[in-house]
Each structure stands twice: as C-alpha cells, then as structure tokens.
PDB file of C-alpha atoms in Angstrom:
ATOM      1  CA  MET A  22      28.325  48.963  16.114  1.00 66.00           C
ATOM      2  CA  ILE A  23      27.009  45.565  17.605  1.00 74.00           C
ATOM      3  CA  THR A  24      24.197  45.963  20.123  1.00 82.00           C
ATOM      4  CA  GLU A  25      23.159  43.101  22.320  1.00 84.00           C
ATOM      5  CA  GLU A  26      19.387  43.591  21.403  1.00 89.00           C
ATOM      6  CA  ALA A  27      19.967  43.221  17.657  1.00 93.00           C
ATOM      7  CA  LEU A  28      21.651  39.671  18.080  1.00 95.00           C
ATOM      8  CA  TYR A  29      18.417  38.194  19.490  1.00 94.00           C
ATOM      9  CA  TRP A  30      15.872  36.739  17.286  1.00 92.00           C
ATOM     10  CA  SER A  31      13.137  39.137  17.935  1.00 90.00           C
ATOM     11  CA  GLN A  32      15.285  41.934  16.559  1.00 94.00           C
ATOM     12  CA  TRP A  33      17.701  39.920  14.266  1.00 95.00           C
ATOM     13  CA  GLN A  34      14.979  38.740  11.928  1.00 92.00           C
ATOM     14  CA  GLN A  35      13.742  42.683  11.552  1.00 94.00           C
ATOM     15  CA  LEU A  36      17.122  43.508   9.866  1.00 95.00           C
ATOM     16  CA  THR A  37      17.980  43.524   6.160  1.00 95.00           C
ATOM     17  CA  SER A  38      20.211  40.968   4.849  1.00 95.00           C
ATOM     18  CA  ALA A  39      23.074  43.588   4.540  1.00 96.00           C
ATOM     19  CA  GLN A  40      22.683  44.612   8.049  1.00 95.00           C
ATOM     20  CA  GLN A  41      22.759  41.085   9.423  1.00 96.00           C
ATOM     21  CA  ARG A  42      25.858  40.409   7.185  1.00 96.00           C
ATOM     22  CA  GLY A  43      27.639  43.483   8.625  1.00 95.00           C
ATOM     23  CA  LEU A  44      26.950  42.635  12.253  1.00 95.00           C
ATOM     24  CA  PHE A  45      28.256  38.945  11.368  1.00 96.00           C
ATOM     25  CA  GLU A  46      31.368  40.213   9.945  1.00 95.00           C
ATOM     26  CA  GLN A  47      31.917  42.388  13.168  1.00 93.00           C
ATOM     27  CA  MET A  48      31.267  39.253  15.241  1.00 93.00           C
ATOM     28  CA  LEU A  49      33.887  37.317  13.463  1.00 95.00           C
ATOM     29  CA  ARG A  50      36.422  40.233  14.008  1.00 93.00           C
ATOM     30  CA  TYR A  51      35.603  40.399  17.781  1.00 92.00           C
ATOM     31  CA  PHE A  52      34.946  36.864  18.705  1.00 93.00           C
ATOM     32  CA  VAL A  53      36.994  34.617  16.509  1.00 93.00           C
ATOM     33  CA  HIS A  54      40.680  33.833  17.046  1.00 89.00           C
ATOM     34  CA  PRO A  55      42.949  36.423  15.315  1.00 89.00           C
ATOM     35  CA  LEU A  56      44.902  33.590  13.512  1.00 87.00           C
ATOM     36  CA  TRP A  57      42.077  31.706  12.282  1.00 90.00           C
ATOM     37  CA  GLN A  58      41.431  31.795   8.577  1.00 91.00           C
ATOM     38  CA  VAL A  59      37.969  33.197   7.604  1.00 94.00           C
ATOM     39  CA  GLY A  60      36.694  31.669   4.554  1.00 93.00           C
ATOM     40  CA  GLU A  61      33.459  32.042   2.580  1.00 94.00           C
ATOM     41  CA  ILE A  62      30.318  33.780   4.246  1.00 97.00           C
ATOM     42  CA  GLN A  63      26.882  32.649   3.231  1.00 96.00           C
ATOM     43  CA  PRO A  64      23.365  33.240   4.303  1.00 95.00           C
ATOM     44  CA  LEU A  65      21.529  30.323   5.937  1.00 93.00           C
ATOM     45  CA  GLN A  66      17.854  29.958   6.306  1.00 88.00           C
ATOM     46  CA  ASN A  67      15.517  27.723   8.442  1.00 80.00           C
ATOM     47  CA  LYS A  68      11.980  26.238   7.412  1.00 76.00           C
ATOM     48  CA  LEU A  69      10.365  29.635   8.641  1.00 78.00           C
ATOM     49  CA  ASP A  70      12.532  31.720   6.301  1.00 84.00           C
ATOM     50  CA  GLN A  71      14.350  33.381   9.106  1.00 88.00           C
ATOM     51  CA  GLN A  72      17.813  34.132   7.820  1.00 93.00           C
ATOM     52  CA  THR A  73      21.402  33.777   9.678  1.00 95.00           C
ATOM     53  CA  TRP A  74      24.885  33.470   8.358  1.00 97.00           C
ATOM     54  CA  GLN A  75      27.540  30.796   8.082  1.00 97.00           C
ATOM     55  CA  VAL A  76      31.130  30.659   7.639  1.00 97.00           C
ATOM     56  CA  ALA A  77      34.285  28.459   7.160  1.00 94.00           C
ATOM     57  CA  LEU A  78      36.826  28.912  10.078  1.00 94.00           C
ATOM     58  CA  ASN A  79      40.059  27.141   9.433  1.00 91.00           C
ATOM     59  CA  GLY A  80      38.240  24.848   7.093  1.00 91.00           C
ATOM     60  CA  ARG A  81      35.331  24.046   9.489  1.00 93.00           C
ATOM     61  CA  HIS A  82      31.608  25.376   9.059  1.00 95.00           C
ATOM     62  CA  PHE A  83      30.273  27.508  11.776  1.00 97.00           C
ATOM     63  CA  TYR A  84      26.931  29.280  11.926  1.00 96.00           C
ATOM     64  CA  PHE A  85      25.326  32.170  14.115  1.00 97.00           C
ATOM     65  CA  GLU A  86      22.661  31.323  16.327  1.00 95.00           C
ATOM     66  CA  PRO A  87      21.002  34.592  17.388  1.00 95.00           C
ATOM     67  CA  GLY A  88      19.953  34.614  20.988  1.00 93.00           C
ATOM     68  CA  GLN A  89      16.649  33.681  22.231  1.00 90.00           C
ATOM     69  CA  LEU A  90      14.566  35.219  25.022  1.00 85.00           C
ATOM     70  CA  ALA A  91      12.792  32.817  27.558  1.00 81.00           C
ATOM     71  CA  ASN A  92       9.116  31.817  26.819  1.00 74.00           C
ATOM     72  CA  ASP A  93       6.979  28.812  27.634  1.00 68.00           C
ATOM     73  CA  GLN A  94       8.771  26.476  25.532  1.00 69.00           C
ATOM     74  CA  GLN A  95      12.364  27.849  25.548  1.00 73.00           C
ATOM     75  CA  GLN A  96      15.103  29.048  28.269  1.00 82.00           C
ATOM     76  CA  ALA A  97      16.834  32.334  27.564  1.00 89.00           C
ATOM     77  CA  VAL A  98      20.161  31.672  25.588  1.00 93.00           C
ATOM     78  CA  ALA A  99      22.666  34.387  24.584  1.00 94.00           C
ATOM     79  CA  PRO A 100      23.758  34.463  20.922  1.00 95.00           C
ATOM     80  CA  PHE A 101      26.560  32.217  19.760  1.00 97.00           C
ATOM     81  CA  LEU A 102      28.271  30.533  16.921  1.00 97.00           C
ATOM     82  CA  ILE A 103      28.330  26.806  16.686  1.00 97.00           C
ATOM     83  CA  SER A 104      30.242  24.145  14.241  1.00 97.00           C
ATOM     84  CA  ALA A 105      27.848  22.510  12.104  1.00 95.00           C
ATOM     85  CA  ASP A 106      29.754  19.186  12.253  1.00 94.00           C
ATOM     86  CA  ALA A 107      30.674  17.198  15.385  1.00 96.00           C
ATOM     87  CA  ILE A 108      34.026  15.520  15.511  1.00 95.00           C
ATOM     88  CA  PRO A 109      35.257  12.379  17.622  1.00 96.00           C
ATOM     89  CA  ALA A 110      36.181  13.438  21.206  1.00 97.00           C
ATOM     90  CA  ASN A 111      39.712  11.869  20.978  1.00 96.00           C
ATOM     91  CA  HIS A 112      40.588  14.224  17.951  1.00 96.00           C
ATOM     92  CA  TYR A 113      41.363  17.787  17.663  1.00 96.00           C
ATOM     93  CA  PHE A 114      40.835  19.551  14.127  1.00 95.00           C
ATOM     94  CA  LEU A 115      44.116  21.072  12.763  1.00 94.00           C
ATOM     95  CA  GLY A 116      43.223  22.207   9.468  1.00 92.00           C
ATOM     96  CA  THR A 117      42.938  21.094   5.758  1.00 93.00           C
ATOM     97  CA  ILE A 118      45.569  20.300   2.927  1.00 93.00           C
ATOM     98  CA  ASP A 119      45.317  19.850  -0.815  1.00 92.00           C
ATOM     99  CA  PRO A 120      44.857  16.158  -1.698  1.00 89.00           C
ATOM    100  CA  VAL A 121      47.440  16.353  -4.521  1.00 88.00           C
ATOM    101  CA  SER A 122      50.315  18.718  -3.179  1.00 90.00           C
ATOM    102  CA  GLY A 123      49.837  18.373   0.487  1.00 89.00           C
ATOM    103  CA  GLN A 124      50.079  22.289   1.037  1.00 91.00           C
ATOM    104  CA  PRO A 125      48.078  23.525   3.902  1.00 90.00           C
ATOM    105  CA  LEU A 126      44.819  25.177   2.719  1.00 90.00           C
ATOM    106  CA  THR A 127      44.118  26.311   6.317  1.00 88.00           C
ATOM    107  CA  ASN A 128      45.979  26.862   9.686  1.00 86.00           C
ATOM    108  CA  GLN A 129      49.480  26.578   8.053  1.00 86.00           C
ATOM    109  CA  LEU A 130      50.929  27.206  11.308  1.00 84.00           C
ATOM    110  CA  ALA A 131      49.598  24.204  13.113  1.00 86.00           C
ATOM    111  CA  LEU A 132      50.101  21.874  10.187  1.00 91.00           C
ATOM    112  CA  LYS A 133      53.680  22.676   9.550  1.00 88.00           C
ATOM    113  CA  HIS A 134      54.846  20.632  12.831  1.00 89.00           C
ATOM    114  CA  TYR A 135      53.661  17.534  10.732  1.00 92.00           C
ATOM    115  CA  GLN A 136      55.170  18.135   7.365  1.00 91.00           C
ATOM    116  CA  GLY A 137      56.932  14.585   7.662  1.00 92.00           C
ATOM    117  CA  GLU A 138      53.644  12.760   8.236  1.00 92.00           C
ATOM    118  CA  ILE A 139      51.853  14.709   5.590  1.00 93.00           C
ATOM    119  CA  ALA A 140      54.536  13.803   3.117  1.00 92.00           C
ATOM    120  CA  ASP A 141      54.317  10.045   4.202  1.00 91.00           C
ATOM    121  CA  PHE A 142      50.449  10.422   3.706  1.00 90.00           C
ATOM    122  CA  LEU A 143      50.864  11.697   0.141  1.00 88.00           C
ATOM    123  CA  GLN A 144      53.268   8.791  -0.696  1.00 87.00           C
ATOM    124  CA  ARG A 145      51.011   6.068   0.853  1.00 81.00           C
ATOM    125  CA  PRO A 146      50.718   2.891  -1.242  1.00 74.00           C
ATOM    126  CA  ASN A 147      47.602   1.967  -2.907  1.00 60.00           C
ATOM    127  CA  ASN A 148      46.566  -1.416  -1.328  1.00 52.00           C
ATOM    128  CA  THR A 149      43.568  -2.203  -3.457  1.00 47.00           C
ATOM    129  CA  LEU A 150      43.379  -3.313  -7.183  1.00 46.00           C
ATOM    130  CA  ASN A 151      39.948  -1.819  -7.457  1.00 47.00           C
ATOM    131  CA  PRO A 152      40.276   1.874  -8.197  1.00 49.00           C
ATOM    132  CA  PHE A 153      36.936   2.736  -6.951  1.00 49.00           C
ATOM    133  CA  ALA A 154      37.504   1.338  -3.523  1.00 45.00           C
ATOM    134  CA  GLN A 155      39.407   4.026  -1.993  1.00 54.00           C
ATOM    135  CA  PRO A 156      39.516   4.577   1.566  1.00 63.00           C
ATOM    136  CA  THR A 157      38.101   7.850   3.124  1.00 83.00           C
ATOM    137  CA  GLU A 158      40.198   7.838   6.214  1.00 87.00           C
ATOM    138  CA  TRP A 159      43.977   7.249   6.975  1.00 91.00           C
ATOM    139  CA  ALA A 160      45.951   7.180  10.153  1.00 90.00           C
ATOM    140  CA  SER A 161      49.716   8.141  10.628  1.00 90.00           C
ATOM    141  CA  GLU A 162      51.444   8.200  14.055  1.00 91.00           C
ATOM    142  CA  HIS A 163      49.753  11.222  15.376  1.00 94.00           C
ATOM    143  CA  LEU A 164      47.151  12.215  12.778  1.00 94.00           C
ATOM    144  CA  THR A 165      44.075  11.073  11.034  1.00 94.00           C
ATOM    145  CA  PHE A 166      43.431  12.235   7.360  1.00 94.00           C
ATOM    146  CA  VAL A 167      39.785  12.433   6.151  1.00 92.00           C
ATOM    147  CA  ASP A 168      38.756  12.774   2.624  1.00 89.00           C
ATOM    148  CA  GLN A 169      36.341  15.597   2.398  1.00 85.00           C
ATOM    149  CA  ASP A 170      35.902  16.024  -1.326  1.00 77.00           C
ATOM    150  CA  GLN A 171      38.519  17.988  -3.009  1.00 86.00           C
ATOM    151  CA  VAL A 172      40.210  18.814   0.484  1.00 90.00           C
ATOM    152  CA  ILE A 173      41.779  16.531   2.933  1.00 93.00           C
ATOM    153  CA  ALA A 174      40.949  17.304   6.799  1.00 93.00           C
ATOM    154  CA  VAL A 175      43.711  16.714   9.211  1.00 95.00           C
ATOM    155  CA  TYR A 176      42.960  15.882  12.895  1.00 96.00           C
ATOM    156  CA  GLN A 177      45.403  15.243  15.650  1.00 95.00           C
ATOM    157  CA  ARG A 178      44.561  12.213  17.699  1.00 95.00           C
ATOM    158  CA  GLN A 179      44.373  12.929  21.488  1.00 96.00           C
ATOM    159  CA  PHE A 180      44.384  11.089  24.759  1.00 96.00           C
ATOM    160  CA  TRP A 181      42.690  13.478  27.039  1.00 97.00           C
ATOM    161  CA  SER A 182      39.855  14.041  29.360  1.00 97.00           C
ATOM    162  CA  GLN A 183      36.915  16.256  28.878  1.00 97.00           C
ATOM    163  CA  ALA A 184      38.526  18.903  31.074  1.00 96.00           C
ATOM    164  CA  ASP A 185      41.607  18.824  28.816  1.00 97.00           C
ATOM    165  CA  LEU A 186      39.478  19.318  25.727  1.00 97.00           C
ATOM    166  CA  GLN A 187      37.513  22.166  27.198  1.00 97.00           C
ATOM    167  CA  GLN A 188      41.001  23.656  28.083  1.00 96.00           C
ATOM    168  CA  GLN A 189      42.220  23.536  24.617  1.00 95.00           C
ATOM    169  CA  LEU A 190      38.880  24.985  23.226  1.00 96.00           C
ATOM    170  CA  ARG A 191      39.209  27.834  25.535  1.00 96.00           C
ATOM    171  CA  ARG A 192      42.693  28.607  24.126  1.00 93.00           C
ATOM    172  CA  GLN A 193      41.200  29.163  20.999  1.00 91.00           C
ATOM    173  CA  GLY A 194      38.236  31.310  22.340  1.00 92.00           C
ATOM    174  CA  GLY A 195      35.824  28.379  22.180  1.00 95.00           C
ATOM    175  CA  ASN A 196      34.042  25.924  24.374  1.00 97.00           C
ATOM    176  CA  LEU A 197      31.707  22.882  24.507  1.00 98.00           C
ATOM    177  CA  PRO A 198      27.951  23.856  24.192  1.00 97.00           C
ATOM    178  CA  THR A 199      25.737  24.053  27.041  1.00 97.00           C
ATOM    179  CA  ALA A 200      22.616  21.754  27.083  1.00 95.00           C
ATOM    180  CA  ASN A 201      20.678  25.182  26.565  1.00 94.00           C
ATOM    181  CA  GLN A 202      22.864  26.186  23.611  1.00 96.00           C
ATOM    182  CA  TRP A 203      22.483  22.892  21.873  1.00 95.00           C
ATOM    183  CA  GLN A 204      18.871  22.972  22.314  1.00 92.00           C
ATOM    184  CA  ALA A 205      18.741  26.298  20.847  1.00 92.00           C
ATOM    185  CA  ALA A 206      20.726  25.204  17.793  1.00 93.00           C
ATOM    186  CA  ALA A 207      18.552  22.120  17.444  1.00 90.00           C
ATOM    187  CA  PHE A 208      15.267  24.114  17.254  1.00 88.00           C
ATOM    188  CA  ALA A 209      16.703  27.195  15.699  1.00 86.00           C
ATOM    189  CA  ASN A 210      13.751  29.409  16.753  1.00 80.00           C
ATOM    190  CA  GLN A 211      11.134  27.047  15.558  1.00 80.00           C
ATOM    191  CA  ASP A 212       8.126  25.401  17.529  1.00 75.00           C
ATOM    192  CA  SER A 213       9.063  22.023  16.508  1.00 72.00           C
ATOM    193  CA  VAL A 214      12.062  20.054  15.532  1.00 72.00           C
ATOM    194  CA  SER A 215      12.872  20.261  11.793  1.00 65.00           C
ATOM    195  CA  TRP A 216      14.278  16.797  10.361  1.00 69.00           C
ATOM    196  CA  GLN A 217      16.024  16.820   7.234  1.00 68.00           C
ATOM    197  CA  ILE A 218      18.405  14.230   5.354  1.00 62.00           C
ATOM    198  CA  ASP A 219      21.102  15.806   3.209  1.00 59.00           C
ATOM    199  CA  ASP A 220      21.089  13.510  -0.084  1.00 55.00           C
ATOM    200  CA  LEU A 221      24.439  15.095  -1.095  1.00 57.00           C
ATOM    201  CA  SER A 222      26.647  14.249   2.271  1.00 58.00           C
ATOM    202  CA  GLY A 223      24.408  11.514   3.730  1.00 61.00           C
ATOM    203  CA  ASP A 224      24.058  13.425   6.917  1.00 70.00           C
ATOM    204  CA  SER A 225      20.962  14.043   8.817  1.00 81.00           C
ATOM    205  CA  LEU A 226      20.298  17.755   9.679  1.00 84.00           C
ATOM    206  CA  LEU A 227      18.353  19.587  12.599  1.00 87.00           C
ATOM    207  CA  GLY A 228      17.853  23.193  13.165  1.00 87.00           C
ATOM    208  CA  LEU A 229      19.789  25.468  10.951  1.00 88.00           C
ATOM    209  CA  GLY A 230      22.371  22.638  10.034  1.00 86.00           C
ATOM    210  CA  LEU A 231      23.575  20.664  13.044  1.00 90.00           C
ATOM    211  CA  ARG A 232      24.826  17.718  11.211  1.00 91.00           C
ATOM    212  CA  PHE A 233      24.781  13.993  12.450  1.00 90.00           C
ATOM    213  CA  ASN A 234      26.334  11.017  10.713  1.00 86.00           C
ATOM    214  CA  SER A 235      25.550   7.462  11.378  1.00 82.00           C
ATOM    215  CA  THR A 236      28.718   6.667  13.629  1.00 85.00           C
ATOM    216  CA  MET A 237      27.920   9.351  16.093  1.00 89.00           C
ATOM    217  CA  GLN A 238      26.506   8.032  19.483  1.00 90.00           C
ATOM    218  CA  ALA A 239      26.533  11.140  21.799  1.00 94.00           C
ATOM    219  CA  GLU A 240      27.982  14.574  22.035  1.00 96.00           C
ATOM    220  CA  LEU A 241      29.732  16.082  25.063  1.00 98.00           C
ATOM    221  CA  LEU A 242      28.316  19.263  26.691  1.00 98.00           C
ATOM    222  CA  THR A 243      29.921  21.565  29.138  1.00 97.00           C
ATOM    223  CA  ASP A 244      28.267  19.629  32.253  1.00 96.00           C
ATOM    224  CA  PRO A 245      30.445  16.533  32.365  1.00 95.00           C
ATOM    225  CA  ALA A 246      27.561  14.818  34.097  1.00 96.00           C
ATOM    226  CA  LEU A 247      25.550  15.153  30.737  1.00 96.00           C
ATOM    227  CA  ILE A 248      25.757  13.884  27.297  1.00 96.00           C
ATOM    228  CA  GLN A 249      23.453  14.694  24.096  1.00 95.00           C
ATOM    229  CA  PRO A 250      22.475  11.574  22.305  1.00 92.00           C
ATOM    230  CA  ASN A 251      22.353  11.526  18.524  1.00 90.00           C
ATOM    231  CA  PRO A 252      18.583  12.065  18.134  1.00 85.00           C
ATOM    232  CA  PHE A 253      18.552  10.309  14.703  1.00 83.00           C
ATOM    233  CA  HIS A 254      19.581   6.970  16.507  1.00 79.00           C
ATOM    234  CA  ARG A 255      16.458   7.184  18.445  1.00 63.00           C
ATOM    235  CA  GLY A 256      14.065   7.447  15.600  1.00 56.00           C
ATOM    236  CA  PRO A 257      11.425  10.106  14.783  1.00 53.00           C
ATOM    237  CA  ASP A 258       9.100   8.559  17.026  1.00 55.00           C
ATOM    238  CA  LYS A 259      11.568   9.091  19.813  1.00 56.00           C
ATOM    239  CA  VAL A 260      12.852  12.507  19.259  1.00 57.00           C
ATOM    240  CA  GLY A 261      14.623  12.466  22.476  1.00 65.00           C
ATOM    241  CA  LEU A 262      16.438  15.875  22.189  1.00 83.00           C
ATOM    242  CA  ALA A 263      16.858  16.074  26.076  1.00 88.00           C
ATOM    243  CA  PRO A 264      20.348  15.331  27.424  1.00 93.00           C
ATOM    244  CA  ILE A 265      20.781  12.273  29.541  1.00 92.00           C
ATOM    245  CA  ALA A 266      23.216  11.323  32.509  1.00 94.00           C
ATOM    246  CA  ALA A 267      26.788  10.451  31.427  1.00 90.00           C
ATOM    247  CA  ASP A 268      29.401   8.242  32.836  1.00 92.00           C
ATOM    248  CA  LEU A 269      32.642   9.509  30.912  1.00 95.00           C
ATOM    249  CA  PRO A 270      35.705   7.723  30.714  1.00 95.00           C
ATOM    250  CA  VAL A 271      38.677   9.297  32.080  1.00 96.00           C
ATOM    251  CA  VAL A 272      40.193   9.321  28.617  1.00 97.00           C
ATOM    252  CA  LEU A 273      37.721  10.112  25.876  1.00 97.00           C
ATOM    253  CA  THR A 274      37.155   7.818  23.185  1.00 95.00           C
ATOM    254  CA  ALA A 275      35.441   8.112  19.695  1.00 93.00           C
ATOM    255  CA  ASP A 276      32.228   6.841  21.181  1.00 92.00           C
ATOM    256  CA  PHE A 277      31.691  10.426  21.937  1.00 96.00           C
ATOM    257  CA  TYR A 278      31.727  13.586  19.886  1.00 97.00           C
ATOM    258  CA  TYR A 279      31.878  17.258  20.308  1.00 98.00           C
ATOM    259  CA  ARG A 280      31.121  20.461  18.727  1.00 97.00           C
ATOM    260  CA  THR A 281      32.721  24.076  19.238  1.00 97.00           C
ATOM    261  CA  VAL A 282      30.909  26.960  20.399  1.00 98.00           C
ATOM    262  CA  LEU A 283      32.133  30.617  20.161  1.00 97.00           C
ATOM    263  CA  ASN A 284      30.075  32.732  22.554  1.00 94.00           C
ATOM    264  CA  VAL A 285      29.133  36.229  21.621  1.00 92.00           C
ATOM    265  CA  GLN A 286      29.485  37.973  24.971  1.00 79.00           C
ATOM    266  CA  LEU A 287      29.091  41.839  24.845  1.00 71.00           C
ATOM    267  CA  ASP A 288      30.339  43.740  28.020  1.00 60.00           C
TER     268      ASP A 288
END
C-alpha cells in the first residue's frame, strides 16, 4: 500500500531496493494511463548514491522524483514522474516502430492511423551515395521520424498553443512541469547541481537524468509567463537554473521544448 510519507526523500532513501521497486510498480498502476505500454524498469542513482527508479512508457523514459520537504534551499514539492528527454514543442510523441518492418513497438493504437505514411517512410529513397551519411530525421506529411538507435521514434507535428499542448497532456494523465518540479528534478535532492556529459548519447545531464541536447533553447513550464532556459547553453560559470520571463508565440515552434510530468497525488 502506498503511503504519502514513503514517497518523500526523507523516508524513501530508508527503504530497501525491493521496497522501492514495489512502491514504484504500484505508482505505475495507479498514475500511468492504462493504455500506455510499460517497458523495462531499472534503478537510477544520483551522485550521493540515493536511488530511485526509471521506466520506459510507450518508448519514452521516465523516472520517479521523490517528494521533497521545504528547507532553506528548496521549496516543498510533491512526488512525480518526469520524462528524461524533452521534445520540440510543435511535436507530440506517438510511439516507436521497428526500422526494418515498420511494425509498432509501442502504442500500436496511435500509430495505426498513419500506416500509409509509415509505409512510405520505409520505402524512402536513399538520396546519398555515401552509405555512412544517413540522416537521423525524416518528415512525411504529418509525421517526423527520428532514428533512436535500433528503433524509430514517431512524432506527430502540431500547430498548437501552450494551452492546447497542456490539454493534450492532461488527456493522458500528464502535464507540463511546474517551476518547482523542474528545479527538484534538476537538483535531485543534492545541495548543488550535478553536471555530466553522456559520451554515448552526446547529451548533457542534470540531476537524476534530465537530458539536454545542443538544439534545445528553452523548456515550457505550466506557467505560460515563464520558460526554463537550457542551462548548458549558459555555461558552467552561469548556471542559470532559475526560469525567466517568456513571450510565447500563439503557435508553438521548435524553439521551445517540453517534458511530460505525471503527478503522484494521493487522496
């Protein structure tokens, strides 16, 4: 049985690994959309060897951020799951397909509406004579296909506002992060920011695994008047984790990115 107190760092880190995993699996049953495909569950540790858990949901990686109580450095934040990777604000993630057969690997229901475009993608011509110069991203009429090493991620391009985006996320039980949630995920219960470069993916990492690629400029938050700049664009001498004032366009563009948060709220 999930108790709220056990989901805060102060008690969470006192649990055994088996107890943590059991609570995490309960969270997935209660707070994740029932039609989402739940993939591999793995432990995840920060620099202080404090452990939480991560999972693939419909092909996207999420991890659990235990709640934190207010102190001199941090504000109180309830527990939540957050996606490790942010995606362009004018895209919506549909799922993943096999790069050879085109068969859906996750979220078959959403992808079946685009079988024709997926088939065209598989039959696309090779426009280069250099076999090592393959593109990593392709576009069809409605979709963007991104090579993610052994799978192809499929995104639906959107012409929507921040309010439209939030409405879509809420239909799936999610939302954009609040400023406090983003800060909690960035610090991951540490006294200072942990910077790390992932040599395998080329991404930069914060906290327990917030990933930042070189194209990201700023991320959307629930407050439309604020955006969260990519801290790795500001340099280690200008950490700049605080959000700044935003002037969002009516229709969101790829200049902005967003992460999905699944709130863990017990009655």
